[in-house]
Amino acid sequence: MPKISKPLSDTEIKNAKYTTDEEFEVLKKKLEESNSNEKAIKKNKLADGKGLYLIIKANGSKVWRYDFRYGNKNLSMSFGVYPEVTLKEAREKREEARQLLTNNINPISAKRIKKASESLTLQNVVDEWIELRKKSSSEATIIQNKRILKNISDWLGSMAIKDIKSVNIITALERMQNRGIIESAHRLLSIMNKIYMYAVTKEYIENNIIANIDKSTILVPNKKDAHLPALIEPKDIKQLLIDINLIGEKFKSDISTIFIFKLIPYVFVRSENIRLMCWDDLDLENGIWEIPKEKMKMKIDFVCPLPTQAIKILKQIEPFSKHRGKFVFPSPYKNDRGVSGATLSDTLNKLGYQNKHSFHGFRSMFSTIAHELYKEHGFHSDIIESCLAHKEKNKIKAAYNRESKFKYFEEKKELIQWWANWLDKLIEI
């Protein structure tokens, strides 16, 4: 049975000095003759018991170390320098390590994780969360989340997440609301709540400070209607199309924005889909635009038949953008990203359609007219909804009628061409 070391005292530690080889041999001989405590026989090493001991170095410094066994291996870790770490604190660290070992946790690994967590910035956690989200979210959603998060990461990103207080988050939200971006403030709070839940789960922090924020008190009510504004009367649609064709003359819009608005009435996809349209997804010869599920809101591969009008527009912009990169409508500032959603909304507002017609309204416009004039084109609701990439809401029906990206393709192609022709005739009237 191993001998139990006599616990150290503060006086013994303070008086302990470095022993040279010659001094140690003399001391060792004397201690052996006097049959003194075994701990003093070890050169420049004072044992306190249960694996804790103090190392005395040649420069006079004294370092706490703890020896233990884990995974059938003898391991050792530092507890810091005396007197910065007192005898009492060293013993507390030893007991914490012993408790971790009882739970089959390596104290060295736990120490590294704790140290990393203490220096972990908000931006570190945001980046980690974004990488995880990429596995289940569309590219458009990731881009949107990054854009919204910039409202707080540009300000608090370099701050350790453990040091961020609720008031810091609230200040960021108030700044956004003062700029008039109410909806984005609501979205930011929602995203930050998810990020903090993730950080708590990973044990980077102990509490989710976002959960303590009273949304109803801090945020201005989001007045955004459940149904975004959209023009559905033929005369209003006609004027909208006329105004769209004058964007290049009225405003100093970049070519990507001009051509997005020329194209969107004919294809009526979501904003992120057309903004992030890639040349590799297009087959202009066969009039096919394949959008992978990663870019779709419903996470289902979608094939959009292109009417002849859309193909003509895409061929017109091809010489201006294809050589710049993968995006059909690259940002005027950077070729590695598409036009921003804010640019499209601002353009509609400049045209005079604020609170009258949103970019999402092009989808409502098609849906309303297609349903109202179903006798003219002859296609039922399932085809119309399929053109909009909507999921089957009836769960039983959906279970037996599995989705395919080419489902109803010929019917959709015919209906979308009818729609494009209807729009052209509207302008001619």
Tab-separated table of C-alpha atoms in Angstrom:
chain	number	residue	atom	x	y	z
A	1	MET	CA	0.000	0.000	0.000
A	2	PRO	CA	1.504	3.389	-1.007
A	3	LYS	CA	2.519	5.757	1.735
A	4	ILE	CA	0.304	8.758	2.328
A	5	SER	CA	2.180	12.061	2.109
A	6	LYS	CA	1.892	14.529	4.926
A	7	PRO	CA	0.027	17.616	3.626
A	8	LEU	CA	2.137	20.677	2.921
A	9	SER	CA	1.917	23.903	4.891
A	10	ASP	CA	2.195	27.481	3.627
A	11	THR	CA	5.305	28.005	5.757
A	12	GLU	CA	6.964	24.926	4.303
A	13	ILE	CA	6.227	26.099	0.743
A	14	LYS	CA	7.484	29.658	1.381
A	15	ASN	CA	10.751	28.413	2.888
A	16	ALA	CA	11.395	25.781	0.211
A	17	LYS	CA	14.433	26.565	-1.946
A	18	TYR	CA	15.978	25.004	-5.023
A	19	THR	CA	18.431	22.194	-4.223
A	20	THR	CA	21.487	21.475	-6.391
A	21	ASP	CA	22.639	17.932	-7.147
A	22	GLU	CA	25.430	18.123	-4.535
A	23	GLU	CA	23.120	19.596	-1.899
A	24	PHE	CA	20.496	16.995	-2.669
A	25	GLU	CA	22.889	14.074	-2.186
A	26	VAL	CA	23.956	15.424	1.216
A	27	LEU	CA	20.312	16.043	2.221
A	28	LYS	CA	19.223	12.643	1.000
A	29	LYS	CA	21.894	10.916	3.090
A	30	LYS	CA	20.896	12.839	6.229
A	31	LEU	CA	17.197	12.109	5.722
A	32	GLU	CA	17.831	8.429	5.175
A	33	GLU	CA	19.874	8.270	8.385
A	34	SER	CA	17.132	10.058	10.330
A	35	ASN	CA	14.316	8.051	8.640
A	36	SER	CA	12.482	11.327	7.850
A	37	ASN	CA	9.289	11.719	5.776
A	38	GLU	CA	9.713	10.274	2.283
A	39	LYS	CA	8.357	13.313	0.453
A	40	ALA	CA	11.419	15.369	1.315
A	41	ILE	CA	13.693	12.854	-0.348
A	42	LYS	CA	12.438	13.753	-3.835
A	43	LYS	CA	14.591	16.457	-5.348
A	44	ASN	CA	12.865	19.859	-5.625
A	45	LYS	CA	9.475	18.188	-5.401
A	46	LEU	CA	7.177	18.703	-2.425
A	47	ALA	CA	4.188	16.345	-2.335
A	48	ASP	CA	0.852	17.388	-0.832
A	49	GLY	CA	-0.892	14.089	-1.469
A	50	LYS	CA	-3.467	12.646	-3.889
A	51	GLY	CA	-1.234	13.460	-6.872
A	52	LEU	CA	-0.656	17.143	-6.075
A	53	TYR	CA	2.896	18.417	-5.662
A	54	LEU	CA	5.041	21.518	-6.005
A	55	ILE	CA	8.045	21.714	-8.350
A	56	ILE	CA	10.848	24.102	-7.328
A	57	LYS	CA	12.874	25.344	-10.302
A	58	ALA	CA	16.459	26.641	-10.505
A	59	ASN	CA	15.257	30.208	-11.070
A	60	GLY	CA	13.344	30.040	-7.796
A	61	SER	CA	9.857	29.731	-9.283
A	62	LYS	CA	7.447	27.179	-7.809
A	63	VAL	CA	4.920	25.387	-10.014
A	64	TRP	CA	1.947	23.241	-9.021
A	65	ARG	CA	1.517	19.949	-10.831
A	66	TYR	CA	-0.992	17.150	-10.595
A	67	ASP	CA	-0.273	13.549	-11.589
A	68	PHE	CA	-3.081	11.150	-12.452
A	69	ARG	CA	-3.889	8.076	-14.470
A	70	TYR	CA	-6.372	8.106	-17.353
A	71	GLY	CA	-6.917	5.624	-20.174
A	72	ASN	CA	-4.252	3.308	-18.766
A	73	LYS	CA	-1.688	6.111	-19.058
A	74	ASN	CA	0.165	8.193	-16.486
A	75	LEU	CA	-0.550	11.876	-17.184
A	76	SER	CA	0.378	15.186	-15.598
A	77	MET	CA	-1.006	18.728	-15.749
A	78	SER	CA	-0.081	22.148	-14.390
A	79	PHE	CA	-2.195	24.054	-11.864
A	80	GLY	CA	-0.241	27.296	-12.153
A	81	VAL	CA	2.545	29.106	-10.324
A	82	TYR	CA	2.807	29.691	-6.565
A	83	PRO	CA	1.939	32.139	-4.978
A	84	GLU	CA	-0.416	33.308	-7.778
A	85	VAL	CA	-2.157	29.988	-7.164
A	86	THR	CA	-2.281	29.436	-3.414
A	87	LEU	CA	-2.078	26.088	-1.635
A	88	LYS	CA	-5.830	26.236	-1.012
A	89	GLU	CA	-6.583	26.965	-4.687
A	90	ALA	CA	-4.269	24.185	-5.853
A	91	ARG	CA	-6.103	21.714	-3.625
A	92	GLU	CA	-9.443	22.909	-5.011
A	93	LYS	CA	-8.179	22.347	-8.551
A	94	ARG	CA	-7.014	18.869	-7.544
A	95	GLU	CA	-10.474	17.978	-6.185
A	96	GLU	CA	-12.127	19.306	-9.367
A	97	ALA	CA	-9.799	17.117	-11.434
A	98	ARG	CA	-10.507	14.090	-9.252
A	99	GLN	CA	-14.246	14.642	-9.712
A	100	LEU	CA	-13.791	14.777	-13.496
A	101	LEU	CA	-11.861	11.509	-13.377
A	102	THR	CA	-14.692	9.960	-11.371
A	103	ASN	CA	-16.951	10.860	-14.307
A	104	ASN	CA	-14.409	9.399	-16.775
A	105	ILE	CA	-13.425	12.846	-18.096
A	106	ASN	CA	-9.812	13.721	-18.842
A	107	PRO	CA	-9.005	16.858	-16.757
A	108	ILE	CA	-6.501	18.042	-19.374
A	109	SER	CA	-9.146	17.985	-22.127
A	110	ALA	CA	-11.662	19.698	-19.861
A	111	LYS	CA	-9.116	22.429	-19.079
A	112	ARG	CA	-8.423	23.043	-22.779
A	113	ILE	CA	-12.128	23.270	-23.580
A	114	LYS	CA	-12.706	25.694	-20.703
A	115	LYS	CA	-9.771	27.870	-21.755
A	116	ALA	CA	-10.961	27.904	-25.374
A	117	SER	CA	-14.493	28.794	-24.269
A	118	GLU	CA	-13.266	31.719	-22.182
A	119	SER	CA	-11.547	33.287	-25.201
A	120	LEU	CA	-14.261	32.325	-27.682
A	121	THR	CA	-15.640	35.415	-29.437
A	122	LEU	CA	-19.173	35.920	-30.645
A	123	GLN	CA	-17.901	35.797	-34.232
A	124	ASN	CA	-16.259	32.402	-33.541
A	125	VAL	CA	-19.599	30.979	-32.412
A	126	VAL	CA	-21.516	32.640	-35.257
A	127	ASP	CA	-19.118	31.167	-37.837
A	128	GLU	CA	-19.396	27.717	-36.238
A	129	TRP	CA	-23.202	27.925	-36.216
A	130	ILE	CA	-23.281	29.072	-39.853
A	131	GLU	CA	-21.101	26.109	-40.905
A	132	LEU	CA	-23.523	23.756	-39.188
A	133	ARG	CA	-26.519	25.431	-40.838
A	134	LYS	CA	-24.970	24.998	-44.282
A	135	LYS	CA	-25.692	21.272	-44.020
A	136	SER	CA	-29.462	21.814	-43.836
A	137	SER	CA	-30.184	25.293	-45.221
A	138	SER	CA	-30.231	26.746	-48.702
A	139	GLU	CA	-27.440	28.986	-49.942
A	140	ALA	CA	-29.914	31.862	-50.051
A	141	THR	CA	-30.861	31.366	-46.391
A	142	ILE	CA	-27.207	31.306	-45.356
A	143	ILE	CA	-26.510	34.536	-47.249
A	144	GLN	CA	-29.563	36.180	-45.679
A	145	ASN	CA	-28.552	35.056	-42.169
A	146	LYS	CA	-25.025	36.417	-42.662
A	147	ARG	CA	-26.416	39.746	-43.860
A	148	ILE	CA	-28.694	40.100	-40.832
A	149	LEU	CA	-25.994	38.973	-38.384
A	150	LYS	CA	-23.622	41.692	-39.650
A	151	ASN	CA	-25.804	44.151	-37.753
A	152	ILE	CA	-24.410	42.736	-34.522
A	153	SER	CA	-21.186	40.928	-35.439
A	154	ASP	CA	-19.601	44.086	-36.891
A	155	TRP	CA	-20.028	45.654	-33.454
A	156	LEU	CA	-19.742	42.779	-30.950
A	157	GLY	CA	-18.070	40.087	-33.054
A	158	SER	CA	-14.606	40.443	-31.493
A	159	MET	CA	-15.973	40.378	-27.939
A	160	ALA	CA	-15.781	37.164	-25.875
A	161	ILE	CA	-19.261	35.642	-25.947
A	162	LYS	CA	-19.155	35.029	-22.202
A	163	ASP	CA	-18.711	38.774	-21.607
A	164	ILE	CA	-21.651	39.919	-23.749
A	165	LYS	CA	-24.625	41.175	-21.771
A	166	SER	CA	-28.309	41.406	-22.662
A	167	VAL	CA	-28.001	45.192	-22.820
A	168	ASN	CA	-25.426	44.844	-25.630
A	169	ILE	CA	-27.898	42.833	-27.710
A	170	ILE	CA	-30.710	45.262	-26.917
A	171	THR	CA	-28.561	48.218	-28.012
A	172	ALA	CA	-27.894	46.502	-31.352
A	173	LEU	CA	-31.617	45.925	-31.856
A	174	GLU	CA	-32.399	49.558	-31.002
A	175	ARG	CA	-29.819	50.746	-33.531
A	176	MET	CA	-31.507	48.683	-36.239
A	177	GLN	CA	-34.952	49.997	-35.345
A	178	ASN	CA	-33.671	53.572	-35.409
A	179	ARG	CA	-32.584	52.892	-38.991
A	180	GLY	CA	-36.095	51.688	-39.803
A	181	ILE	CA	-35.243	48.027	-40.419
A	182	ILE	CA	-37.867	46.629	-38.045
A	183	GLU	CA	-38.316	43.255	-39.716
A	184	SER	CA	-34.565	42.631	-39.744
A	185	ALA	CA	-34.419	43.424	-36.013
A	186	HIS	CA	-37.064	40.761	-35.370
A	187	ARG	CA	-35.122	38.279	-37.485
A	188	LEU	CA	-31.840	39.104	-35.763
A	189	LEU	CA	-33.286	38.403	-32.321
A	190	SER	CA	-34.649	35.079	-33.560
A	191	ILE	CA	-31.309	34.055	-35.104
A	192	MET	CA	-29.336	35.152	-32.035
A	193	ASN	CA	-31.604	33.037	-29.842
A	194	LYS	CA	-30.723	29.983	-31.949
A	195	ILE	CA	-27.006	30.814	-31.784
A	196	TYR	CA	-27.080	31.207	-28.008
A	197	MET	CA	-29.028	27.956	-27.617
A	198	TYR	CA	-26.271	26.315	-29.665
A	199	ALA	CA	-23.571	27.903	-27.490
A	200	VAL	CA	-25.252	26.648	-24.311
A	201	THR	CA	-25.577	23.159	-25.793
A	202	LYS	CA	-21.859	23.176	-26.629
A	203	GLU	CA	-21.151	24.438	-23.073
A	204	TYR	CA	-19.415	27.565	-24.364
A	205	ILE	CA	-21.631	29.583	-22.020
A	206	GLU	CA	-23.912	28.698	-19.140
A	207	ASN	CA	-26.995	30.769	-19.925
A	208	ASN	CA	-28.916	31.921	-22.976
A	209	ILE	CA	-29.090	35.679	-22.371
A	210	ILE	CA	-31.406	36.107	-25.374
A	211	ALA	CA	-34.107	34.154	-23.546
A	212	ASN	CA	-34.120	36.897	-20.894
A	213	ILE	CA	-34.988	39.622	-23.412
A	214	ASP	CA	-38.672	40.561	-23.505
A	215	LYS	CA	-39.356	40.833	-27.227
A	216	SER	CA	-42.642	42.698	-26.756
A	217	THR	CA	-40.905	45.391	-24.705
A	218	ILE	CA	-37.761	45.865	-26.783
A	219	LEU	CA	-38.958	45.421	-30.369
A	220	VAL	CA	-41.356	47.631	-32.255
A	221	PRO	CA	-44.296	45.500	-33.456
A	222	ASN	CA	-43.580	44.097	-36.898
A	223	LYS	CA	-46.268	45.584	-39.109
A	224	LYS	CA	-45.352	43.448	-42.065
A	225	ASP	CA	-48.558	41.945	-43.466
A	226	ALA	CA	-48.943	38.205	-43.666
A	227	HIS	CA	-49.551	38.730	-47.371
A	228	LEU	CA	-46.968	40.894	-49.088
A	229	PRO	CA	-48.380	43.615	-51.347
A	230	ALA	CA	-48.943	42.576	-54.947
A	231	LEU	CA	-50.624	44.003	-58.056
A	232	ILE	CA	-53.301	41.693	-59.432
A	233	GLU	CA	-55.379	43.960	-61.686
A	234	PRO	CA	-54.414	43.805	-65.405
A	235	LYS	CA	-54.214	47.600	-65.759
A	236	ASP	CA	-51.876	47.837	-62.740
A	237	ILE	CA	-49.734	44.950	-64.010
A	238	LYS	CA	-49.465	46.663	-67.391
A	239	GLN	CA	-48.182	49.876	-65.797
A	240	LEU	CA	-45.705	47.899	-63.700
A	241	LEU	CA	-44.281	46.220	-66.802
A	242	ILE	CA	-43.984	49.594	-68.547
A	243	ASP	CA	-42.140	51.063	-65.534
A	244	ILE	CA	-39.815	48.044	-65.367
A	245	ASN	CA	-38.787	48.585	-68.966
A	246	LEU	CA	-37.836	52.176	-68.086
A	247	ILE	CA	-35.612	51.334	-65.075
A	248	GLY	CA	-32.430	51.751	-67.111
A	249	GLU	CA	-33.530	55.219	-68.274
A	250	LYS	CA	-34.975	56.498	-64.993
A	251	PHE	CA	-32.262	55.329	-62.625
A	252	LYS	CA	-28.567	54.596	-62.686
A	253	SER	CA	-29.199	50.918	-61.961
A	254	ASP	CA	-26.512	48.371	-62.763
A	255	ILE	CA	-27.102	45.949	-65.626
A	256	SER	CA	-27.754	42.987	-63.279
A	257	THR	CA	-30.624	44.798	-61.553
A	258	ILE	CA	-32.093	45.958	-64.866
A	259	PHE	CA	-32.128	42.438	-66.309
A	260	ILE	CA	-33.454	40.829	-63.128
A	261	PHE	CA	-36.519	43.026	-63.388
A	262	LYS	CA	-36.874	42.256	-67.082
A	263	LEU	CA	-36.829	38.526	-66.294
A	264	ILE	CA	-38.736	38.177	-63.016
A	265	PRO	CA	-42.278	38.733	-64.393
A	266	TYR	CA	-41.804	35.731	-66.703
A	267	VAL	CA	-40.354	33.296	-64.129
A	268	PHE	CA	-41.808	34.653	-60.808
A	269	VAL	CA	-39.370	32.771	-58.552
A	270	ARG	CA	-38.351	33.867	-55.077
A	271	SER	CA	-35.891	36.751	-54.739
A	272	GLU	CA	-32.950	34.608	-53.624
A	273	ASN	CA	-33.421	32.186	-56.515
A	274	ILE	CA	-33.133	34.782	-59.239
A	275	ARG	CA	-30.460	36.826	-57.434
A	276	LEU	CA	-28.282	33.718	-57.092
A	277	MET	CA	-29.066	32.216	-60.490
A	278	CYS	CA	-25.964	30.462	-61.865
A	279	TRP	CA	-24.970	29.814	-65.468
A	280	ASP	CA	-24.294	26.153	-64.633
A	281	ASP	CA	-27.963	25.698	-63.682
A	282	LEU	CA	-29.201	26.858	-67.090
A	283	ASP	CA	-29.797	24.963	-70.320
A	284	LEU	CA	-30.871	27.730	-72.673
A	285	GLU	CA	-31.025	25.486	-75.713
A	286	ASN	CA	-33.742	23.360	-74.112
A	287	GLY	CA	-35.275	26.154	-72.043
A	288	ILE	CA	-34.552	24.567	-68.639
A	289	TRP	CA	-33.476	26.155	-65.373
A	290	GLU	CA	-32.618	23.557	-62.717
A	291	ILE	CA	-32.464	24.876	-59.151
A	292	PRO	CA	-30.883	22.438	-56.659
A	293	LYS	CA	-32.734	21.799	-53.401
A	294	GLU	CA	-29.975	23.520	-51.408
A	295	LYS	CA	-31.138	26.818	-52.929
A	296	MET	CA	-34.858	26.123	-52.536
A	297	LYS	CA	-37.013	27.134	-49.578
A	298	MET	CA	-38.827	23.781	-49.594
A	299	LYS	CA	-35.576	21.783	-49.917
A	300	ILE	CA	-36.788	20.063	-53.108
A	301	ASP	CA	-35.000	20.139	-56.475
A	302	PHE	CA	-36.963	22.357	-58.848
A	303	VAL	CA	-36.998	22.666	-62.627
A	304	CYS	CA	-38.339	25.916	-64.013
A	305	PRO	CA	-39.311	25.808	-67.698
A	306	LEU	CA	-38.130	28.979	-69.417
A	307	PRO	CA	-40.495	30.691	-71.840
A	308	THR	CA	-38.995	32.006	-75.068
A	309	GLN	CA	-39.094	35.559	-73.687
A	310	ALA	CA	-36.941	34.558	-70.701
A	311	ILE	CA	-34.425	32.738	-72.907
A	312	LYS	CA	-34.068	35.852	-75.058
A	313	ILE	CA	-33.385	38.032	-71.991
A	314	LEU	CA	-30.784	35.612	-70.624
A	315	LYS	CA	-28.975	35.484	-73.951
A	316	GLN	CA	-28.892	39.287	-73.957
A	317	ILE	CA	-27.103	39.496	-70.608
A	318	GLU	CA	-24.817	36.517	-71.277
A	319	PRO	CA	-22.027	38.593	-72.924
A	320	PHE	CA	-22.042	41.004	-69.972
A	321	SER	CA	-21.879	38.575	-67.050
A	322	LYS	CA	-20.838	35.043	-68.004
A	323	HIS	CA	-17.140	35.919	-68.137
A	324	ARG	CA	-17.324	37.531	-64.663
A	325	GLY	CA	-18.098	34.360	-62.718
A	326	LYS	CA	-20.799	31.810	-61.916
A	327	PHE	CA	-23.636	34.270	-61.256
A	328	VAL	CA	-25.937	35.379	-64.048
A	329	PHE	CA	-26.651	38.599	-62.158
A	330	PRO	CA	-23.423	39.421	-60.262
A	331	SER	CA	-23.239	42.246	-57.787
A	332	PRO	CA	-21.854	45.466	-59.295
A	333	TYR	CA	-19.301	45.479	-56.471
A	334	LYS	CA	-18.085	41.871	-56.295
A	335	ASN	CA	-18.275	39.103	-58.890
A	336	ASP	CA	-18.428	36.346	-56.265
A	337	ARG	CA	-21.890	37.301	-55.059
A	338	GLY	CA	-25.267	38.095	-56.537
A	339	VAL	CA	-27.317	41.281	-56.377
A	340	SER	CA	-28.627	41.926	-52.856
A	341	GLY	CA	-32.283	41.608	-51.926
A	342	ALA	CA	-32.237	45.158	-50.554
A	343	THR	CA	-31.273	46.467	-54.001
A	344	LEU	CA	-34.358	44.878	-55.546
A	345	SER	CA	-36.674	46.239	-52.846
A	346	ASP	CA	-35.163	49.714	-53.118
A	347	THR	CA	-35.591	49.689	-56.891
A	348	LEU	CA	-39.293	48.883	-56.587
A	349	ASN	CA	-39.686	51.651	-54.026
A	350	LYS	CA	-37.969	54.135	-56.349
A	351	LEU	CA	-40.387	53.128	-59.089
A	352	GLY	CA	-43.202	54.179	-56.763
A	353	TYR	CA	-44.419	50.761	-55.670
A	354	GLN	CA	-43.673	50.903	-51.955
A	355	ASN	CA	-46.545	49.211	-50.062
A	356	LYS	CA	-48.148	48.487	-53.457
A	357	HIS	CA	-46.053	45.702	-54.910
A	358	SER	CA	-43.197	43.696	-53.380
A	359	PHE	CA	-40.664	41.532	-55.172
A	360	HIS	CA	-42.505	38.508	-53.802
A	361	GLY	CA	-45.610	40.037	-55.365
A	362	PHE	CA	-44.629	38.689	-58.809
A	363	ARG	CA	-45.479	35.227	-57.470
A	364	SER	CA	-48.866	36.373	-56.183
A	365	MET	CA	-49.477	38.132	-59.482
A	366	PHE	CA	-48.985	34.925	-61.476
A	367	SER	CA	-50.960	32.798	-59.022
A	368	THR	CA	-53.969	35.124	-58.959
A	369	ILE	CA	-54.212	35.590	-62.732
A	370	ALA	CA	-53.526	31.908	-63.482
A	371	HIS	CA	-56.298	30.797	-61.131
A	372	GLU	CA	-58.744	33.415	-62.390
A	373	LEU	CA	-58.131	32.574	-66.074
A	374	TYR	CA	-57.848	28.777	-65.704
A	375	LYS	CA	-60.503	28.293	-68.401
A	376	GLU	CA	-58.333	30.207	-70.841
A	377	HIS	CA	-55.171	28.127	-70.344
A	378	GLY	CA	-56.867	24.908	-69.169
A	379	PHE	CA	-54.542	23.903	-66.306
A	380	HIS	CA	-55.821	23.009	-62.850
A	381	SER	CA	-54.550	24.211	-59.461
A	382	ASP	CA	-51.952	21.436	-59.029
A	383	ILE	CA	-50.083	22.644	-62.122
A	384	ILE	CA	-50.240	26.266	-61.012
A	385	GLU	CA	-48.901	25.403	-57.548
A	386	SER	CA	-46.203	23.247	-59.119
A	387	CYS	CA	-45.010	26.254	-61.164
A	388	LEU	CA	-44.597	28.066	-57.847
A	389	ALA	CA	-42.607	25.161	-56.327
A	390	HIS	CA	-45.162	24.776	-53.560
A	391	LYS	CA	-45.268	21.550	-51.574
A	392	GLU	CA	-48.390	19.431	-51.458
A	393	LYS	CA	-50.199	20.537	-48.281
A	394	ASN	CA	-52.249	17.355	-48.000
A	395	LYS	CA	-49.867	15.007	-46.134
A	396	ILE	CA	-51.682	11.840	-47.199
A	397	LYS	CA	-51.749	12.919	-50.825
A	398	ALA	CA	-48.096	13.950	-50.642
A	399	ALA	CA	-47.094	10.559	-49.209
A	400	TYR	CA	-48.482	8.728	-52.241
A	401	ASN	CA	-47.631	11.350	-54.818
A	402	ARG	CA	-43.850	11.626	-54.434
A	403	GLU	CA	-42.195	14.797	-55.731
A	404	SER	CA	-39.990	14.762	-58.817
A	405	LYS	CA	-38.250	17.781	-60.246
A	406	PHE	CA	-39.641	16.929	-63.700
A	407	LYS	CA	-43.153	16.278	-62.430
A	408	TYR	CA	-45.698	18.120	-64.625
A	409	PHE	CA	-42.773	19.538	-66.624
A	410	GLU	CA	-44.576	19.657	-69.980
A	411	GLU	CA	-47.707	21.100	-68.381
A	412	LYS	CA	-45.685	23.711	-66.521
A	413	LYS	CA	-43.796	24.607	-69.676
A	414	GLU	CA	-47.031	25.217	-71.534
A	415	LEU	CA	-48.613	27.201	-68.698
A	416	ILE	CA	-45.562	29.413	-68.147
A	417	GLN	CA	-45.360	30.140	-71.877
A	418	TRP	CA	-49.055	31.072	-71.796
A	419	TRP	CA	-48.318	33.436	-68.917
A	420	ALA	CA	-45.389	35.074	-70.736
A	421	ASN	CA	-47.535	35.588	-73.816
A	422	TRP	CA	-50.356	37.014	-71.664
A	423	LEU	CA	-47.939	39.595	-70.203
A	424	ASP	CA	-46.676	40.599	-73.658
A	425	LYS	CA	-50.206	40.997	-74.992
A	426	LEU	CA	-51.038	43.148	-71.957
A	427	ILE	CA	-48.366	45.695	-72.901
A	428	GLU	CA	-49.518	45.741	-76.525
A	429	ILE	CA	-53.073	46.669	-75.607
